[in-house]
């Protein structure tokens, strides 16, 4: 990862800060050390250019950190790079840092910077011109059967305060997320069903987490996956459709997946906002984001 270190420092300062903030916000707080600052303001001070927060975060938190940068959280190639980078950092080697968790592996801040610098290099010019991670106020929309745009905005429950620390809305200029679109082409039909299964593990933990307002890339990814349940329906007609147990069972059968009826019902009950426990597109989007599939 050392070869990419100079690439990180060549990025606009605002983008460097956003990359660091995503790492800090996702990871555990840096443990305090004895002999630190006292109540009178004395003690040791961090260098001005040294960001606060942890020096390492658990590998299993990397998908959540990627989401904060509006990067696909389940890209197998990207996760493989982080997995390789984490091979040298285990719980035993980090015991002195107060990060001891049984058999966990960790990703260091330098490796995080290096990988993200490569992933976000194509956006550097946009940030130099004052743009932000926020894509566009014109998010992809699901069209109703009558041809009118359905309301694609998410409810207030989608808004997560920590997201606002990392990105600002730029409602005047449209930002094209080419990297995200390239990654979305890897998703096949299997995502629709295996993603549903992943969202069930465990239900209590997932239901406690409210996703932030979906970005343009996330909504497009979710729309592509949602449409797999209705292959014969054009995108203009998806807005009024809902996923039921029968739809999940049909897709699971086509893909050779074995899903128990209680698993399917549990998933629908967890994310559905409809009295009949079916999932509309907004419900499905929330499930995809919580399950780190978008």
XYZ file of C-alpha atoms in Angstrom:
294
model
C 0.000 0.000 0.000
C 3.016 2.253 0.377
C 3.082 3.023 -3.346
C -0.352 4.637 -3.075
C 0.549 6.869 -0.143
C 1.637 9.727 -2.390
C -1.632 9.398 -4.310
C -3.624 10.071 -1.135
C -1.644 13.218 -0.368
C -2.107 14.375 -3.960
C -5.885 14.394 -3.497
C -7.659 17.663 -2.635
C -7.514 18.379 1.094
C -11.285 18.182 1.407
C -11.286 14.671 -0.070
C -8.453 13.600 2.238
C -10.502 14.852 5.177
C -13.625 12.990 4.043
C -11.662 9.739 3.688
C -10.239 10.168 7.193
C -13.617 11.120 8.664
C -15.232 7.988 7.237
C -12.532 5.880 8.888
C -12.832 7.717 12.220
C -16.635 7.710 12.324
C -16.797 3.977 11.627
C -14.090 2.776 13.974
C -14.008 2.578 17.773
C -12.726 5.607 19.686
C -9.010 5.747 20.267
C -8.340 4.578 23.843
C -6.970 7.223 26.174
C -3.417 6.768 27.379
C -1.979 7.569 30.762
C -0.006 10.746 30.996
C -2.219 12.489 28.466
C -3.733 15.937 28.745
C -4.854 17.224 32.138
C -7.655 19.506 33.145
C -5.418 22.582 32.860
C -4.820 22.007 29.179
C -1.333 20.536 29.597
C -0.008 17.175 28.496
C 0.700 15.820 25.082
C -0.855 17.363 21.991
C -1.453 15.741 18.644
C 0.290 17.169 15.651
C -1.918 19.574 13.723
C -1.941 17.270 10.703
C -2.628 14.082 12.676
C -6.323 13.175 12.577
C -7.997 12.018 15.742
C -9.646 8.650 16.108
C -8.451 5.050 15.870
C -5.388 3.926 13.968
C -7.087 0.635 13.012
C -10.655 -0.538 12.524
C -11.993 -4.103 12.367
C -12.156 -5.584 8.893
C -15.867 -6.330 9.281
C -16.570 -2.590 9.609
C -15.018 -1.771 6.230
C -18.349 -2.125 4.315
C -19.934 0.458 6.620
C -16.973 2.787 6.107
C -17.224 2.394 2.328
C -20.897 3.311 2.479
C -19.931 6.600 4.115
C -17.918 7.389 0.991
C -20.783 6.319 -1.289
C -18.696 3.384 -2.501
C -20.213 -0.087 -3.042
C -19.888 -1.892 0.303
C -19.963 -5.394 -1.185
C -17.546 -5.131 -4.115
C -15.627 -8.449 -3.869
C -12.452 -7.058 -5.443
C -12.273 -4.088 -3.082
C -13.033 -6.225 -0.034
C -10.328 -8.674 -1.112
C -7.786 -5.846 -1.148
C -8.763 -4.808 2.358
C -8.723 -8.431 3.511
C -5.182 -8.769 2.220
C -4.172 -5.505 3.866
C -5.651 -6.660 7.155
C -3.683 -9.904 7.196
C -0.835 -8.306 9.094
C -3.030 -6.790 11.810
C -4.670 -9.208 14.217
C -6.129 -8.801 17.673
C -2.985 -10.226 19.245
C -0.731 -7.682 17.523
C -2.999 -4.825 18.616
C -3.499 -5.789 22.260
C -1.295 -2.893 23.318
C -3.635 -0.508 21.505
C -6.635 -1.612 23.527
C -8.345 -3.152 20.481
C -8.349 -6.746 21.637
C -11.266 -8.749 20.269
C -11.014 -12.473 19.793
C -9.401 -13.366 16.473
C -10.403 -10.143 14.728
C -8.352 -8.679 11.921
C -7.898 -4.962 11.443
C -7.266 -2.477 8.659
C -4.791 0.296 9.345
C -5.445 3.938 8.554
C -2.622 4.067 5.992
C -4.033 1.091 4.086
C -7.510 2.634 4.227
C -6.143 5.876 2.796
C -4.265 4.076 0.038
C -7.191 1.984 -1.174
C -9.661 4.859 -1.000
C -7.240 7.137 -2.841
C -7.261 4.702 -5.753
C -11.048 4.335 -5.657
C -11.719 8.069 -5.466
C -8.898 9.381 -7.649
C -11.280 9.883 -10.560
C -13.348 12.260 -8.409
C -10.403 14.457 -7.384
C -11.133 17.115 -9.998
C -14.724 17.419 -8.801
C -13.616 18.018 -5.223
C -11.000 20.519 -6.365
C -13.886 22.429 -7.972
C -15.874 22.462 -4.750
C -18.139 19.462 -5.261
C -18.953 16.999 -2.499
C -19.637 13.286 -2.105
C -23.317 13.953 -2.563
C -24.239 12.940 -6.055
C -27.194 14.868 -7.339
C -30.549 16.050 -6.130
C -31.923 14.326 -9.228
C -31.741 10.766 -7.939
C -32.968 7.921 -10.151
C -36.712 7.593 -9.828
C -39.107 4.726 -10.088
C -41.873 5.576 -12.514
C -45.490 4.715 -11.883
C -47.711 2.947 -14.341
C -49.286 6.218 -15.384
C -45.917 7.602 -16.486
C -45.664 10.171 -13.695
C -42.643 10.179 -11.426
C -43.255 8.527 -8.089
C -41.947 10.389 -5.099
C -38.421 9.015 -4.711
C -37.583 10.866 -1.538
C -37.085 8.788 1.578
C -38.785 9.322 4.910
C -37.212 11.157 7.810
C -36.253 7.814 9.332
C -33.630 7.485 6.619
C -31.669 10.537 7.710
C -28.643 9.712 9.800
C -26.850 12.555 11.553
C -23.387 11.130 11.050
C -23.839 11.272 7.297
C -24.092 15.047 7.379
C -20.582 15.269 8.763
C -19.192 13.649 5.643
C -21.178 15.183 2.828
C -23.170 18.265 1.834
C -25.948 18.380 -0.689
C -25.056 20.076 -3.967
C -28.458 20.690 -5.534
C -27.182 22.808 -8.421
C -24.786 20.455 -10.193
C -25.185 16.826 -11.176
C -22.372 14.467 -10.282
C -21.991 11.250 -12.234
C -20.767 8.313 -10.172
C -19.038 6.288 -12.875
C -17.098 4.147 -10.433
C -20.280 3.078 -8.677
C -21.980 2.245 -11.973
C -19.014 0.126 -13.054
C -19.231 -1.851 -9.846
C -22.986 -2.373 -10.175
C -22.529 -4.376 -13.367
C -21.089 -7.219 -11.269
C -24.385 -7.750 -9.517
C -26.367 -10.667 -10.929
C -29.636 -12.288 -10.091
C -28.065 -14.046 -7.122
C -27.824 -10.714 -5.295
C -31.573 -10.496 -5.027
C -31.942 -13.663 -2.990
C -28.598 -14.044 -1.235
C -28.840 -10.409 -0.251
C -32.181 -11.072 1.373
C -30.699 -13.930 3.324
C -27.791 -11.802 4.536
C -30.217 -9.181 5.793
C -31.609 -11.726 8.241
C -28.389 -12.184 10.200
C -29.241 -11.239 12.860
C -32.584 -9.354 12.607
C -32.288 -7.456 15.876
C -28.911 -5.997 14.980
C -29.984 -4.885 11.511
C -33.284 -3.373 12.573
C -31.530 -1.132 15.088
C -29.512 0.564 12.346
C -31.186 3.250 10.284
C -29.508 3.890 6.934
C -28.755 7.373 5.769
C -30.665 8.931 2.893
C -29.739 6.873 -0.183
C -27.475 8.414 -2.779
C -28.052 8.339 -6.502
C -25.717 5.352 -6.847
C -27.443 3.437 -4.064
C -30.919 4.020 -5.482
C -29.799 2.872 -8.933
C -28.234 -0.271 -7.471
C -31.408 -1.020 -5.534
C -33.572 -0.350 -8.582
C -31.515 -2.769 -10.666
C -31.897 -5.482 -8.023
C -35.582 -4.747 -7.400
C -36.275 -5.177 -11.098
C -34.872 -8.730 -10.980
C -37.999 -9.791 -9.108
C -40.136 -8.534 -12.004
C -38.161 -9.281 -15.205
C -41.177 -8.819 -17.460
C -42.073 -5.388 -16.099
C -40.462 -2.247 -17.601
C -38.872 0.220 -15.207
C -41.784 2.608 -15.706
C -44.070 0.114 -13.996
C -41.941 -0.835 -10.994
C -43.070 2.015 -8.781
C -46.376 0.415 -7.835
C -45.117 -3.135 -7.413
C -44.386 -4.856 -4.107
C -42.322 -7.897 -3.258
C -44.249 -10.662 -1.518
C -43.330 -14.060 -0.125
C -44.366 -15.618 -3.427
C -41.909 -13.392 -5.339
C -39.036 -14.270 -3.022
C -39.856 -17.968 -3.246
C -40.024 -17.809 -7.048
C -36.612 -16.147 -7.371
C -35.069 -18.437 -4.769
C -36.305 -21.471 -6.684
C -34.861 -20.171 -9.954
C -31.473 -19.650 -8.298
C -31.490 -22.929 -6.437
C -31.529 -21.175 -3.062
C -33.245 -22.750 -0.076
C -35.162 -20.259 2.008
C -37.452 -21.235 4.826
C -40.893 -19.643 4.940
C -40.191 -18.172 8.377
C -37.010 -16.547 7.074
C -38.886 -14.857 4.250
C -41.667 -13.688 6.569
C -39.129 -12.427 9.081
C -37.384 -10.364 6.424
C -40.626 -8.865 5.155
C -41.871 -8.033 8.639
C -38.565 -6.407 9.512
C -38.525 -3.916 6.651
C -42.085 -3.678 5.339
C -44.118 -0.564 6.027
C -47.257 -2.053 4.456
C -50.086 -3.679 6.435
C -49.836 -6.797 4.266
C -46.079 -7.104 5.011
C -45.048 -6.731 1.386
C -42.041 -4.576 0.440
C -42.307 -1.641 -1.918
C -39.232 -0.082 -3.530
C -38.473 2.215 -0.583
C -38.702 -0.705 1.844
C -36.446 -2.744 -0.420
C -33.942 0.109 -0.645
C -33.784 0.357 3.134
C -33.160 -3.389 3.378
C -30.372 -3.253 0.776
C -28.580 -0.400 2.532
C -28.888 -1.910 6.007
C -27.598 -5.247 4.683
C -24.589 -3.456 3.108
C -25.645 -4.461 -0.405
C -25.842 -0.935 -1.834
